[in-house]
PDB file of C-alpha atoms in Angstrom:
ATOM      1  CA  MET L   1       7.526  19.946  23.887  1.00 78.00           C
ATOM      2  CA  GLU L   2       3.940  21.107  23.608  1.00 84.00           C
ATOM      3  CA  ASN L   3       3.456  24.628  22.349  1.00 93.00           C
ATOM      4  CA  PRO L   4       1.180  26.809  24.562  1.00 93.00           C
ATOM      5  CA  LEU L   5      -0.587  28.150  21.451  1.00 95.00           C
ATOM      6  CA  VAL L   6      -1.895  24.756  20.278  1.00 96.00           C
ATOM      7  CA  TRP L   7      -5.183  24.789  22.193  1.00 95.00           C
ATOM      8  CA  PRO L   8      -5.940  28.519  21.867  1.00 96.00           C
ATOM      9  CA  ILE L   9      -5.501  28.140  18.090  1.00 97.00           C
ATOM     10  CA  PHE L  10      -7.804  25.119  18.093  1.00 97.00           C
ATOM     11  CA  GLU L  11     -10.490  27.060  19.993  1.00 96.00           C
ATOM     12  CA  VAL L  12     -10.264  29.937  17.488  1.00 96.00           C
ATOM     13  CA  LEU L  13     -10.471  27.539  14.520  1.00 97.00           C
ATOM     14  CA  LYS L  14     -13.492  25.749  16.020  1.00 95.00           C
ATOM     15  CA  HIS L  15     -15.365  29.069  15.937  1.00 95.00           C
ATOM     16  CA  GLN L  16     -14.043  30.239  12.554  1.00 96.00           C
ATOM     17  CA  SER L  17     -12.539  27.379  10.582  1.00 95.00           C
ATOM     18  CA  SER L  18     -11.286  29.299   7.539  1.00 93.00           C
ATOM     19  CA  GLY L  19     -10.249  32.725   6.310  1.00 90.00           C
ATOM     20  CA  TRP L  20      -7.064  32.815   8.399  1.00 93.00           C
ATOM     21  CA  LYS L  21      -3.502  33.676   7.463  1.00 89.00           C
ATOM     22  CA  VAL L  22      -0.618  33.257   9.920  1.00 88.00           C
ATOM     23  CA  HIS L  23      -0.411  37.005  10.584  1.00 85.00           C
ATOM     24  CA  THR L  24      -4.184  37.481  11.011  1.00 88.00           C
ATOM     25  CA  LEU L  25      -4.408  34.477  13.334  1.00 93.00           C
ATOM     26  CA  ALA L  26      -1.407  35.741  15.338  1.00 90.00           C
ATOM     27  CA  SER L  27      -2.994  39.180  15.581  1.00 88.00           C
ATOM     28  CA  HIS L  28      -6.268  37.662  16.801  1.00 92.00           C
ATOM     29  CA  LEU L  29      -4.434  35.584  19.415  1.00 93.00           C
ATOM     30  CA  GLY L  30      -2.663  38.773  20.507  1.00 90.00           C
ATOM     31  CA  GLU L  31      -6.027  40.481  20.995  1.00 91.00           C
ATOM     32  CA  LEU L  32      -7.070  37.514  23.154  1.00 93.00           C
ATOM     33  CA  GLY L  33      -3.901  37.881  25.259  1.00 93.00           C
ATOM     34  CA  PHE L  34      -2.078  34.758  24.056  1.00 93.00           C
ATOM     35  CA  MET L  35       0.854  36.426  22.238  1.00 89.00           C
ATOM     36  CA  PRO L  36       3.195  38.216  24.668  1.00 85.00           C
ATOM     37  CA  ASN L  37       6.353  40.047  23.662  1.00 86.00           C
ATOM     38  CA  LEU L  38       8.942  37.293  23.144  1.00 88.00           C
ATOM     39  CA  ASP L  39      12.145  39.268  22.565  1.00 86.00           C
ATOM     40  CA  ASP L  40      13.400  42.836  23.002  1.00 85.00           C
ATOM     41  CA  ALA L  41      14.800  42.869  19.457  1.00 80.00           C
ATOM     42  CA  PRO L  42      11.840  43.536  17.103  1.00 77.00           C
ATOM     43  CA  GLU L  43      13.053  41.214  14.340  1.00 78.00           C
ATOM     44  CA  LYS L  44      13.664  38.351  16.773  1.00 83.00           C
ATOM     45  CA  ASP L  45      10.274  38.975  18.389  1.00 86.00           C
ATOM     46  CA  LEU L  46       8.590  38.714  14.970  1.00 83.00           C
ATOM     47  CA  PHE L  47      10.591  35.574  14.168  1.00 87.00           C
ATOM     48  CA  LYS L  48       9.717  33.910  17.490  1.00 91.00           C
ATOM     49  CA  ARG L  49       6.018  34.737  17.130  1.00 90.00           C
ATOM     50  CA  ASN L  50       5.987  33.262  13.629  1.00 89.00           C
ATOM     51  CA  PHE L  51       7.933  30.209  14.826  1.00 93.00           C
ATOM     52  CA  LEU L  52       5.473  29.570  17.676  1.00 94.00           C
ATOM     53  CA  MET L  53       2.509  29.981  15.339  1.00 95.00           C
ATOM     54  CA  MET L  54       3.833  27.576  12.703  1.00 94.00           C
ATOM     55  CA  ASN L  55       5.033  25.070  15.307  1.00 96.00           C
ATOM     56  CA  ALA L  56       1.605  25.109  17.010  1.00 96.00           C
ATOM     57  CA  LEU L  57      -0.196  24.677  13.693  1.00 97.00           C
ATOM     58  CA  TYR L  58       1.939  21.661  12.754  1.00 96.00           C
ATOM     59  CA  GLN L  59       1.502  20.140  16.241  1.00 96.00           C
ATOM     60  CA  LEU L  60      -2.250  20.666  16.004  1.00 96.00           C
ATOM     61  CA  GLN L  61      -2.289  19.115  12.537  1.00 95.00           C
ATOM     62  CA  ASP L  62      -0.603  15.988  13.973  1.00 94.00           C
ATOM     63  CA  THR L  63      -3.001  15.876  16.928  1.00 94.00           C
ATOM     64  CA  LEU L  64      -6.191  16.180  14.873  1.00 94.00           C
ATOM     65  CA  TYR L  65      -5.219  13.847  12.033  1.00 92.00           C
ATOM     66  CA  PRO L  66      -6.983  11.675  10.758  1.00 90.00           C
ATOM     67  CA  GLU L  67     -10.308  12.803  12.300  1.00 91.00           C
ATOM     68  CA  LYS L  68      -9.933  16.392  11.053  1.00 92.00           C
ATOM     69  CA  TRP L  69      -7.733  18.062   8.470  1.00 94.00           C
ATOM     70  CA  LEU L  70      -5.811  21.206   9.334  1.00 95.00           C
ATOM     71  CA  GLN L  71      -4.370  22.862   6.251  1.00 93.00           C
ATOM     72  CA  VAL L  72      -1.171  24.625   7.281  1.00 94.00           C
ATOM     73  CA  GLU L  73      -0.211  27.239   4.710  1.00 88.00           C
ATOM     74  CA  ALA L  74       1.016  30.690   5.752  1.00 81.00           C
ATOM     75  CA  MET L  75      -1.641  32.430   3.643  1.00 81.00           C
ATOM     76  CA  ASN L  76      -4.455  29.883   4.013  1.00 88.00           C
ATOM     77  CA  ILE L  77      -5.180  28.070   7.289  1.00 94.00           C
ATOM     78  CA  VAL L  78      -8.304  25.908   7.228  1.00 94.00           C
ATOM     79  CA  LEU L  79      -9.754  23.370   9.667  1.00 95.00           C
ATOM     80  CA  SER L  80     -12.152  20.918   8.032  1.00 93.00           C
ATOM     81  CA  PRO L  81     -13.701  17.522   8.655  1.00 89.00           C
ATOM     82  CA  MET L  82     -11.870  14.627   7.029  1.00 81.00           C
ATOM     83  CA  PHE L  83     -13.915  13.508   4.040  1.00 73.00           C
ATOM     84  CA  ARG L  84     -11.319  11.576   2.082  1.00 65.00           C
ATOM     85  CA  SER L  85      -8.025  10.787   3.743  1.00 62.00           C
ATOM     86  CA  ASP L  86      -6.362  10.127   0.376  1.00 68.00           C
ATOM     87  CA  MET L  87      -6.786  13.832  -0.458  1.00 76.00           C
ATOM     88  CA  HIS L  88      -5.184  15.015   2.775  1.00 84.00           C
ATOM     89  CA  TYR L  89      -2.024  13.592   4.246  1.00 87.00           C
ATOM     90  CA  ILE L  90       0.780  14.911   6.419  1.00 90.00           C
ATOM     91  CA  ASP L  91       3.932  15.382   4.356  1.00 89.00           C
ATOM     92  CA  THR L  92       6.655  14.247   6.745  1.00 87.00           C
ATOM     93  CA  ASP L  93       9.324  15.210   4.183  1.00 88.00           C
ATOM     94  CA  ASP L  94       8.265  18.877   4.017  1.00 88.00           C
ATOM     95  CA  PRO L  95      11.390  20.954   4.860  1.00 87.00           C
ATOM     96  CA  LEU L  96       9.269  23.826   6.212  1.00 86.00           C
ATOM     97  CA  ARG L  97       7.511  21.439   8.572  1.00 91.00           C
ATOM     98  CA  ASP L  98      10.871  19.986   9.648  1.00 92.00           C
ATOM     99  CA  TYR L  99      12.222  23.468  10.372  1.00 90.00           C
ATOM    100  CA  TYR L 100       9.276  24.566  12.517  1.00 92.00           C
ATOM    101  CA  MET L 101       9.016  21.286  14.412  1.00 94.00           C
ATOM    102  CA  GLU L 102      12.669  21.525  15.513  1.00 94.00           C
ATOM    103  CA  TRP L 103      12.629  23.542  18.770  1.00 94.00           C
ATOM    104  CA  SER L 104      16.337  24.411  18.556  1.00 92.00           C
ATOM    105  CA  ASN L 105      15.464  26.710  15.617  1.00 90.00           C
ATOM    106  CA  TYR L 106      13.393  28.906  17.955  1.00 93.00           C
ATOM    107  CA  GLU L 107      16.602  30.388  19.379  1.00 90.00           C
ATOM    108  CA  ALA L 108      18.038  31.358  15.986  1.00 86.00           C
ATOM    109  CA  SER L 109      20.867  33.876  16.046  1.00 84.00           C
ATOM    110  CA  GLU L 110      20.214  37.478  15.072  1.00 79.00           C
ATOM    111  CA  GLY L 111      22.138  36.938  11.819  1.00 80.00           C
ATOM    112  CA  GLU L 112      20.024  33.890  10.962  1.00 82.00           C
ATOM    113  CA  VAL L 113      16.820  35.826  11.700  1.00 78.00           C
ATOM    114  CA  ARG L 114      17.952  38.667   9.406  1.00 72.00           C
ATOM    115  CA  ARG L 115      18.785  36.171   6.657  1.00 75.00           C
ATOM    116  CA  LEU L 116      15.371  34.503   6.964  1.00 75.00           C
ATOM    117  CA  LEU L 117      13.564  37.852   7.010  1.00 68.00           C
ATOM    118  CA  ASN L 118      15.464  38.993   3.923  1.00 68.00           C
ATOM    119  CA  GLU L 119      14.462  35.773   2.162  1.00 70.00           C
ATOM    120  CA  PHE L 120      10.851  36.343   3.231  1.00 67.00           C
ATOM    121  CA  TRP L 121      10.801  39.945   1.945  1.00 64.00           C
ATOM    122  CA  THR L 122      12.361  38.855  -1.350  1.00 66.00           C
ATOM    123  CA  ARG L 123       9.676  36.186  -1.818  1.00 66.00           C
ATOM    124  CA  TYR L 124       6.957  38.584  -0.667  1.00 62.00           C
ATOM    125  CA  ARG L 125       8.031  41.281  -3.140  1.00 60.00           C
ATOM    126  CA  LYS L 126       7.774  38.733  -5.953  1.00 64.00           C
ATOM    127  CA  PHE L 127       4.374  37.590  -4.629  1.00 61.00           C
ATOM    128  CA  VAL L 128       2.932  41.127  -4.629  1.00 55.00           C
ATOM    129  CA  GLY L 129       4.518  42.084  -7.940  1.00 56.00           C
ATOM    130  CA  GLY L 130       7.749  43.804  -6.931  1.00 54.00           C
ATOM    131  CA  ASP L 131      11.187  42.909  -8.178  1.00 51.00           C
ATOM    132  CA  GLU L 132      14.769  43.064  -6.968  1.00 48.00           C
ATOM    133  CA  THR L 133      15.696  46.199  -8.914  1.00 47.00           C
ATOM    134  CA  GLU L 134      12.774  48.265  -7.645  1.00 48.00           C
ATOM    135  CA  HIS L 135      13.986  48.818  -4.081  1.00 49.00           C
ATOM    136  CA  LYS L 136      17.521  49.582  -5.238  1.00 53.00           C
ATOM    137  CA  ASN L 137      16.200  52.776  -6.828  1.00 68.00           C
ATOM    138  CA  LEU L 138      14.650  53.908  -3.535  1.00 81.00           C
ATOM    139  CA  ASN L 139      16.991  55.636  -1.086  1.00 88.00           C
ATOM    140  CA  ARG L 140      16.579  56.178   2.673  1.00 89.00           C
ATOM    141  CA  LEU L 141      15.235  59.724   2.328  1.00 91.00           C
ATOM    142  CA  GLN L 142      12.623  58.650  -0.238  1.00 91.00           C
ATOM    143  CA  ALA L 143      11.621  55.729   1.980  1.00 90.00           C
ATOM    144  CA  LEU L 144      11.237  58.070   4.969  1.00 92.00           C
ATOM    145  CA  ARG L 145       9.059  60.402   2.882  1.00 92.00           C
ATOM    146  CA  LEU L 146       6.801  57.478   1.949  1.00 91.00           C
ATOM    147  CA  PHE L 147       6.458  56.862   5.692  1.00 92.00           C
ATOM    148  CA  GLU L 148       5.780  60.616   6.139  1.00 93.00           C
ATOM    149  CA  LEU L 149       8.822  60.887   8.418  1.00 93.00           C
ATOM    150  CA  ASP L 150      11.827  63.210   8.274  1.00 92.00           C
ATOM    151  CA  GLU L 151      15.529  62.398   8.537  1.00 91.00           C
ATOM    152  CA  SER L 152      15.508  62.780  12.318  1.00 92.00           C
ATOM    153  CA  ALA L 153      13.151  59.778  12.732  1.00 92.00           C
ATOM    154  CA  THR L 154      14.419  57.188  15.202  1.00 91.00           C
ATOM    155  CA  TRP L 155      14.351  53.442  14.570  1.00 88.00           C
ATOM    156  CA  SER L 156      11.455  53.251  17.044  1.00 89.00           C
ATOM    157  CA  ASP L 157       9.523  55.903  15.042  1.00 92.00           C
ATOM    158  CA  ILE L 158      10.143  53.990  11.831  1.00 91.00           C
ATOM    159  CA  ARG L 159       8.988  50.665  13.331  1.00 87.00           C
ATOM    160  CA  LYS L 160       5.811  52.169  14.797  1.00 89.00           C
ATOM    161  CA  THR L 161       4.991  53.906  11.520  1.00 91.00           C
ATOM    162  CA  TRP L 162       5.596  50.692   9.549  1.00 87.00           C
ATOM    163  CA  ARG L 163       3.189  48.753  11.773  1.00 83.00           C
ATOM    164  CA  LYS L 164       0.526  51.464  11.450  1.00 86.00           C
ATOM    165  CA  LEU L 165       0.909  51.720   7.652  1.00 87.00           C
ATOM    166  CA  ALA L 166       1.055  47.942   7.159  1.00 81.00           C
ATOM    167  CA  LEU L 167      -2.178  47.493   9.104  1.00 78.00           C
ATOM    168  CA  ARG L 168      -3.861  50.294   7.186  1.00 83.00           C
ATOM    169  CA  TRP L 169      -2.861  49.314   3.639  1.00 81.00           C
ATOM    170  CA  HIS L 170      -2.462  45.507   3.799  1.00 75.00           C
ATOM    171  CA  PRO L 171      -4.405  43.975   0.877  1.00 68.00           C
ATOM    172  CA  ASP L 172      -6.247  41.627   3.249  1.00 64.00           C
ATOM    173  CA  ARG L 173      -7.809  44.608   5.048  1.00 69.00           C
ATOM    174  CA  GLU L 174     -11.230  45.884   3.952  1.00 72.00           C
ATOM    175  CA  ASN L 175      -9.863  49.165   2.528  1.00 78.00           C
ATOM    176  CA  GLY L 176      -6.386  47.809   1.797  1.00 76.00           C
ATOM    177  CA  ASN L 177      -4.448  48.619  -1.350  1.00 80.00           C
ATOM    178  CA  SER L 178      -1.973  46.086  -2.736  1.00 74.00           C
ATOM    179  CA  ASP L 179      -0.091  48.648  -4.868  1.00 78.00           C
ATOM    180  CA  LYS L 180       0.328  51.064  -1.975  1.00 82.00           C
ATOM    181  CA  PHE L 181       1.271  48.184   0.341  1.00 81.00           C
ATOM    182  CA  ARG L 182       3.889  46.897  -2.126  1.00 79.00           C
ATOM    183  CA  ILE L 183       5.515  50.347  -2.319  1.00 85.00           C
ATOM    184  CA  LEU L 184       5.517  50.627   1.479  1.00 85.00           C
ATOM    185  CA  CYS L 185       7.112  47.152   1.680  1.00 82.00           C
ATOM    186  CA  GLU L 186       9.899  48.401  -0.562  1.00 82.00           C
ATOM    187  CA  ALA L 187      10.395  51.442   1.680  1.00 86.00           C
ATOM    188  CA  TRP L 188      10.402  49.230   4.782  1.00 84.00           C
ATOM    189  CA  HIS L 189      12.995  46.960   3.182  1.00 79.00           C
ATOM    190  CA  VAL L 190      15.260  49.960   2.487  1.00 85.00           C
ATOM    191  CA  LEU L 191      14.860  51.308   6.028  1.00 86.00           C
ATOM    192  CA  ARG L 192      15.407  47.891   7.628  1.00 81.00           C
ATOM    193  CA  CYS L 193      18.576  47.268   5.643  1.00 75.00           C
ATOM    194  CA  ASP L 194      19.796  50.747   6.490  1.00 71.00           C
ATOM    195  CA  HIS L 195      19.265  50.217  10.245  1.00 68.00           C
TER     196      HIS L 195
END
C-alpha cells in the first residue's frame, strides 16, 4: 500500500535536502496540511503519525534507490545524489525497517503503543543524559510544578502544557535548552505513567 506522505515528503526534501529529524519533518508536513489527527487517543495519534512518517521514508528510500540516497534515521534524514553505491545500500535485514514496512503494525493495540513509548522515553533519557533512577525521585506534584500546573490540572491541561514546553525548550530549537528539556521529559514521563 502506498503511503500518502511519500510524495509530500519528497517535495519537502527536494527543497531542503538535509537538517530534518522525524519530528521536525512531521511538524513541517502538519503546517502544510498533510498530517491530520489520526486517533482520538493522544498516544495512539503520536504513534500513528510516527508510523506513517517512517513508513513513507522507507518507501521513498526504495523508490529513489539507486539514483538517489535517502538516509532514514530518526534524528538525521538526508536526501543526496548517489555518488558511490557501495557506500549506501538498503539494509533489508534492519528490524526497524521491517517493523515500519509492515502495515499491520499501524493498528497496534493501546498496550503495545504504551510499551513502545516507554521504550522510546527510556532510550531518549539515556540519549539526553538522564538515567532510570532520576525520574523515580520525582513525584506527581513535583512534576506538575515543573509544568507550572497545580493538582487540579486535567490530563488535557497536562498534554497541552507538555507540547508547549517541549516546543519551547527542545534542544533543536534556536533558544532550546537540553538540560531544561531533559528535566521536563522526566516530569512528562512521571505524569504519563500516572495517567
